[in-house]
CSV table of N, CA and C in Angstrom, one decimal:
chain,number,residue,atom,x,y,z
A,14,MET,N,-226.5,-0.9,24.8
A,14,MET,CA,-227.1,-1.4,25.9
A,14,MET,C,-228.1,-0.3,26.4
A,15,ALA,N,-229.3,-0.7,26.7
A,15,ALA,CA,-230.3,0.2,27.1
A,15,ALA,C,-230.1,0.6,28.6
A,16,PRO,N,-230.4,1.9,28.9
A,16,PRO,CA,-230.2,2.3,30.3
A,16,PRO,C,-231.3,1.7,31.2
A,17,ILE,N,-230.8,1.3,32.4
A,17,ILE,CA,-231.8,0.7,33.4
A,17,ILE,C,-232.4,1.8,34.2
A,18,THR,N,-233.7,1.9,34.1
A,18,THR,CA,-234.4,2.9,34.9
A,18,THR,C,-234.8,2.3,36.2
A,19,LYS,N,-234.7,3.1,37.3
A,19,LYS,CA,-235.0,2.6,38.6
A,19,LYS,C,-236.4,3.1,38.9
A,20,THR,N,-237.4,2.2,38.6
A,20,THR,CA,-238.8,2.5,39.0
A,20,THR,C,-239.1,1.7,40.2
A,21,PRO,N,-239.7,2.4,41.2
A,21,PRO,CA,-240.1,1.7,42.4
A,21,PRO,C,-241.1,0.6,42.2
A,22,VAL,N,-240.9,-0.5,42.8
A,22,VAL,CA,-241.9,-1.6,42.7
A,22,VAL,C,-243.0,-1.2,43.8
A,23,PHE,N,-244.2,-1.1,43.3
A,23,PHE,CA,-245.4,-0.8,44.2
A,23,PHE,C,-246.2,-2.0,44.5
A,24,LEU,N,-246.3,-2.2,45.8
A,24,LEU,CA,-247.2,-3.3,46.3
A,24,LEU,C,-248.3,-2.6,47.2
A,25,GLU,N,-249.5,-3.0,47.0
A,25,GLU,CA,-250.5,-2.5,47.9
A,25,GLU,C,-250.2,-2.8,49.3
A,26,ARG,N,-250.5,-1.8,50.2
A,26,ARG,CA,-250.2,-1.9,51.6
A,26,ARG,C,-250.9,-3.1,52.2
A,27,GLN,N,-252.2,-3.3,51.8
A,27,GLN,CA,-253.0,-4.4,52.4
A,27,GLN,C,-252.5,-5.8,52.0
A,28,SER,N,-252.2,-5.9,50.7
A,28,SER,CA,-251.7,-7.2,50.3
A,28,SER,C,-250.3,-7.5,50.8
A,29,TYR,N,-249.5,-6.4,51.0
A,29,TYR,CA,-248.1,-6.6,51.5
A,29,TYR,C,-248.2,-7.1,53.0
A,30,ARG,N,-249.1,-6.5,53.8
A,30,ARG,CA,-249.3,-6.9,55.1
A,30,ARG,C,-249.8,-8.3,55.2
A,31,MET,N,-250.7,-8.6,54.3
A,31,MET,CA,-251.3,-10.0,54.4
A,31,MET,C,-250.2,-11.0,54.0
A,32,ARG,N,-249.3,-10.7,53.1
A,32,ARG,CA,-248.2,-11.7,52.8
A,32,ARG,C,-247.3,-11.8,53.9
A,33,ARG,N,-247.0,-10.7,54.6
A,33,ARG,CA,-246.1,-10.8,55.8
A,33,ARG,C,-246.7,-11.6,56.9
A,34,MET,N,-248.1,-11.5,57.1
A,34,MET,CA,-248.7,-12.3,58.1
A,34,MET,C,-248.7,-13.8,57.8
A,35,MET,N,-248.9,-14.1,56.5
A,35,MET,CA,-248.9,-15.5,56.1
A,35,MET,C,-247.5,-16.0,56.2
A,36,ASP,N,-246.4,-15.2,56.0
A,36,ASP,CA,-245.1,-15.6,56.2
A,36,ASP,C,-244.9,-15.9,57.7
A,37,ALA,N,-245.5,-15.1,58.6
A,37,ALA,CA,-245.4,-15.3,60.0
A,37,ALA,C,-246.0,-16.6,60.4
A,38,VAL,N,-247.2,-17.0,59.8
A,38,VAL,CA,-247.8,-18.2,60.1
A,38,VAL,C,-246.9,-19.4,59.7
A,39,ARG,N,-246.3,-19.3,58.5
A,39,ARG,CA,-245.4,-20.3,58.1
A,39,ARG,C,-244.2,-20.5,58.9
A,40,LEU,N,-243.7,-19.4,59.5
A,40,LEU,CA,-242.5,-19.5,60.3
A,40,LEU,C,-242.7,-19.8,61.8
A,41,LEU,N,-244.0,-19.8,62.2
A,41,LEU,CA,-244.3,-20.1,63.6
A,41,LEU,C,-243.8,-21.4,64.2
A,42,PRO,N,-243.9,-22.5,63.4
A,42,PRO,CA,-243.4,-23.8,63.9
A,42,PRO,C,-241.8,-23.7,64.1
A,43,PHE,N,-241.1,-23.1,63.3
A,43,PHE,CA,-239.7,-23.0,63.4
A,43,PHE,C,-239.3,-22.1,64.6
A,44,LEU,N,-240.1,-21.1,64.9
A,44,LEU,CA,-239.9,-20.3,66.0
A,44,LEU,C,-240.1,-21.1,67.3
A,45,GLY,N,-241.1,-21.9,67.3
A,45,GLY,CA,-241.4,-22.8,68.4
A,45,GLY,C,-240.3,-23.7,68.7
A,46,VAL,N,-239.8,-24.4,67.7
A,46,VAL,CA,-238.7,-25.3,67.9
A,46,VAL,C,-237.4,-24.6,68.4
A,47,ALA,N,-237.2,-23.4,67.9
A,47,ALA,CA,-236.0,-22.6,68.4
A,47,ALA,C,-236.2,-22.2,69.8
A,48,LEU,N,-237.4,-21.8,70.2
A,48,LEU,CA,-237.6,-21.4,71.6
A,48,LEU,C,-237.6,-22.6,72.5
A,49,TRP,N,-238.0,-23.8,72.1
A,49,TRP,CA,-237.9,-25.0,72.9
A,49,TRP,C,-236.5,-25.4,73.1
A,50,MET,N,-235.6,-25.1,72.2
A,50,MET,CA,-234.2,-25.5,72.4
A,50,MET,C,-233.4,-24.5,73.3
A,51,VAL,N,-233.9,-23.4,73.7
A,51,VAL,CA,-233.2,-22.5,74.6
A,51,VAL,C,-232.8,-23.1,75.9
A,52,PRO,N,-233.7,-23.9,76.6
A,52,PRO,CA,-233.2,-24.5,77.8
A,52,PRO,C,-232.0,-25.5,77.7
A,53,LEU,N,-231.8,-26.0,76.5
A,53,LEU,CA,-230.6,-26.8,76.3
A,53,LEU,C,-229.3,-26.1,76.5
A,54,MET,N,-229.4,-24.7,76.3
A,54,MET,CA,-228.2,-23.9,76.5
A,54,MET,C,-228.0,-23.4,78.0
A,55,TRP,N,-229.0,-23.6,78.8
A,55,TRP,CA,-228.9,-23.2,80.2
A,55,TRP,C,-227.9,-24.1,81.0
A,56,PRO,N,-227.2,-23.6,81.9
A,56,PRO,CA,-226.3,-24.5,82.7
A,56,PRO,C,-227.1,-25.4,83.6
A,57,LEU,N,-226.6,-26.6,83.8
A,57,LEU,CA,-227.2,-27.5,84.7
A,57,LEU,C,-226.6,-27.3,86.1
A,58,PRO,N,-227.4,-27.5,87.2
A,58,PRO,CA,-226.8,-27.4,88.5
A,58,PRO,C,-226.0,-28.7,88.8
A,59,ASP,N,-224.8,-28.5,89.4
A,59,ASP,CA,-224.0,-29.7,89.7
A,59,ASP,C,-224.4,-30.3,91.0
A,60,ALA,N,-223.8,-31.4,91.3
A,60,ALA,CA,-224.1,-32.2,92.5
A,60,ALA,C,-223.8,-31.5,93.8
A,61,ASN,N,-222.9,-30.6,93.8
A,61,ASN,CA,-222.4,-29.9,95.0
A,61,ASN,C,-223.3,-28.6,95.3
A,62,GLY,N,-224.3,-28.4,94.5
A,62,GLY,CA,-225.2,-27.3,94.8
A,62,GLY,C,-224.8,-26.0,94.1
A,63,GLY,N,-224.0,-26.2,93.0
A,63,GLY,CA,-223.5,-25.0,92.2
A,63,GLY,C,-224.7,-24.3,91.5
A,64,GLN,N,-224.3,-23.2,90.9
A,64,GLN,CA,-225.3,-22.4,90.2
A,64,GLN,C,-225.7,-23.1,88.9
A,65,GLY,N,-226.9,-23.0,88.6
A,65,GLY,CA,-227.5,-23.6,87.4
A,65,GLY,C,-229.0,-23.4,87.4
A,66,THR,N,-229.6,-23.8,86.3
A,66,THR,CA,-231.1,-23.6,86.2
A,66,THR,C,-231.7,-25.0,86.5
A,67,SER,N,-232.7,-24.9,87.4
A,67,SER,CA,-233.3,-26.1,87.9
A,67,SER,C,-234.3,-26.6,86.8
A,68,MET,N,-234.6,-27.9,86.9
A,68,MET,CA,-235.5,-28.5,85.9
A,68,MET,C,-236.9,-27.9,85.9
A,69,SER,N,-237.3,-27.5,87.1
A,69,SER,CA,-238.7,-26.9,87.2
A,69,SER,C,-238.8,-25.6,86.5
A,70,VAL,N,-237.7,-24.8,86.5
A,70,VAL,CA,-237.7,-23.6,85.7
A,70,VAL,C,-237.8,-23.9,84.2
A,71,ALA,N,-237.0,-24.8,83.8
A,71,ALA,CA,-237.0,-25.2,82.4
A,71,ALA,C,-238.3,-25.7,81.9
A,72,LEU,N,-239.0,-26.5,82.8
A,72,LEU,CA,-240.3,-27.1,82.4
A,72,LEU,C,-241.3,-26.0,82.3
A,73,ARG,N,-241.3,-25.0,83.3
A,73,ARG,CA,-242.2,-23.9,83.2
A,73,ARG,C,-242.0,-23.1,81.9
A,74,TYR,N,-240.7,-22.9,81.5
A,74,TYR,CA,-240.4,-22.2,80.3
A,74,TYR,C,-241.0,-22.9,79.1
A,75,ILE,N,-240.8,-24.2,79.0
A,75,ILE,CA,-241.3,-25.0,77.9
A,75,ILE,C,-242.8,-25.0,77.9
A,76,PHE,N,-243.4,-25.1,79.0
A,76,PHE,CA,-244.9,-25.0,79.1
A,76,PHE,C,-245.4,-23.6,78.6
A,77,GLY,N,-244.7,-22.6,79.1
A,77,GLY,CA,-245.1,-21.2,78.6
A,77,GLY,C,-245.0,-21.0,77.1
A,78,VAL,N,-243.9,-21.6,76.5
A,78,VAL,CA,-243.8,-21.5,75.1
A,78,VAL,C,-244.9,-22.3,74.4
A,79,TRP,N,-245.2,-23.4,75.0
A,79,TRP,CA,-246.2,-24.3,74.5
A,79,TRP,C,-247.6,-23.6,74.5
A,80,CYS,N,-247.9,-22.8,75.5
A,80,CYS,CA,-249.1,-22.1,75.6
A,80,CYS,C,-249.1,-20.8,74.7
A,81,LEU,N,-247.9,-20.2,74.5
A,81,LEU,CA,-247.8,-19.0,73.7
A,81,LEU,C,-248.0,-19.3,72.2
A,82,LEU,N,-247.5,-20.4,71.7
A,82,LEU,CA,-247.5,-20.7,70.3
A,82,LEU,C,-249.0,-20.9,69.8
A,83,PRO,N,-249.8,-21.6,70.4
A,83,PRO,CA,-251.2,-21.7,69.9
A,83,PRO,C,-251.9,-20.3,70.0
A,84,PHE,N,-251.6,-19.5,71.0
A,84,PHE,CA,-252.2,-18.2,71.1
A,84,PHE,C,-251.8,-17.3,69.9
A,85,CYS,N,-250.5,-17.4,69.6
A,85,CYS,CA,-250.0,-16.6,68.4
A,85,CYS,C,-250.6,-17.1,67.1
A,86,ALA,N,-250.7,-18.4,67.0
A,86,ALA,CA,-251.3,-18.9,65.8
A,86,ALA,C,-252.8,-18.5,65.7
A,87,TRP,N,-253.5,-18.5,66.8
A,87,TRP,CA,-254.9,-18.0,66.8
A,87,TRP,C,-255.0,-16.6,66.4
A,88,LEU,N,-254.1,-15.7,67.0
A,88,LEU,CA,-254.1,-14.3,66.6
A,88,LEU,C,-253.9,-14.1,65.1
A,89,LEU,N,-252.9,-14.8,64.6
A,89,LEU,CA,-252.6,-14.7,63.1
A,89,LEU,C,-253.8,-15.2,62.3
A,90,TRP,N,-254.4,-16.3,62.8
A,90,TRP,CA,-255.5,-16.8,62.0
A,90,TRP,C,-256.7,-15.8,62.0
A,91,ARG,N,-256.9,-15.2,63.1
A,91,ARG,CA,-258.0,-14.2,63.2
A,91,ARG,C,-257.8,-13.0,62.2
A,92,ARG,N,-256.5,-12.6,62.1
A,92,ARG,CA,-256.2,-11.5,61.2
A,92,ARG,C,-256.3,-11.9,59.7
A,93,THR,N,-256.0,-13.2,59.4
A,93,THR,CA,-256.0,-13.6,58.0
A,93,THR,C,-257.1,-14.5,57.5
A,94,ARG,N,-258.1,-14.8,58.4
A,94,ARG,CA,-259.1,-15.8,58.0
A,94,ARG,C,-260.0,-15.3,56.9
A,95,ASN,N,-260.4,-14.0,56.8
A,95,ASN,CA,-261.3,-13.5,55.8
A,95,ASN,C,-260.6,-13.0,54.6
A,96,ARG,N,-259.3,-13.1,54.5
A,96,ARG,CA,-258.6,-12.5,53.4
A,96,ARG,C,-257.8,-13.5,52.6
A,97,ILE,N,-257.9,-14.8,52.9
A,97,ILE,CA,-257.1,-15.8,52.2
A,97,ILE,C,-257.5,-15.9,50.8
A,98,VAL,N,-256.6,-15.8,49.9
A,98,VAL,CA,-256.9,-15.9,48.4
A,98,VAL,C,-256.6,-17.3,48.0
A,99,PRO,N,-257.5,-17.9,47.3
A,99,PRO,CA,-257.3,-19.3,46.8
A,99,PRO,C,-256.1,-19.3,45.7
A,100,GLU,N,-255.5,-20.4,45.6
A,100,GLU,CA,-254.4,-20.5,44.7
A,100,GLU,C,-254.8,-20.4,43.2
A,101,SER,N,-256.0,-20.6,42.9
A,101,SER,CA,-256.5,-20.6,41.5
A,101,SER,C,-256.5,-19.1,40.9
A,102,GLY,N,-256.4,-18.2,41.8
A,102,GLY,CA,-256.4,-16.8,41.3
A,102,GLY,C,-257.8,-16.1,41.4
A,103,ALA,N,-258.8,-16.9,41.7
A,103,ALA,CA,-260.2,-16.3,41.8
A,103,ALA,C,-260.2,-15.4,43.0
A,104,THR,N,-261.1,-14.4,42.9
A,104,THR,CA,-261.3,-13.5,44.0
A,104,THR,C,-262.1,-14.2,45.1
A,105,PRO,N,-261.7,-14.1,46.4
A,105,PRO,CA,-262.5,-14.7,47.4
A,105,PRO,C,-263.7,-13.9,47.8
A,106,GLU,N,-264.7,-14.6,48.2
A,106,GLU,CA,-265.9,-13.9,48.7
A,106,GLU,C,-265.8,-13.7,50.2
A,107,PRO,N,-266.0,-12.5,50.7
A,107,PRO,CA,-265.9,-12.3,52.1
A,107,PRO,C,-266.9,-13.1,52.9
A,108,LYS,N,-266.5,-13.7,54.0
A,108,LYS,CA,-267.4,-14.5,54.8
A,108,LYS,C,-268.3,-13.6,55.6
A,109,LYS,N,-269.5,-14.0,55.8
A,109,LYS,CA,-270.4,-13.3,56.6
A,109,LYS,C,-270.3,-13.6,58.1
A,110,PRO,N,-270.3,-12.6,59.0
A,110,PRO,CA,-270.1,-12.9,60.4
A,110,PRO,C,-271.2,-13.7,61.0
């Protein structure tokens, strides 16, 4: 049996960061759904005026998440728009500003 050599796998820093940003773009909808489900775990106020989270607070939270998700998508798009590599393997031409 041949000995296994431990050679480090080298990835270019720029391509590694680009892949992680594209992973973030793909995971953004799942993050949004998870954040929208958080108010479901908050306690409801009871009829006797007990402690709980009011509906207005929950709606403000959902609206805040709704505003935050497109902003995050825009930021990720700005970072990745000039560096997207086509699936065919051809080198992309940089876009002119």
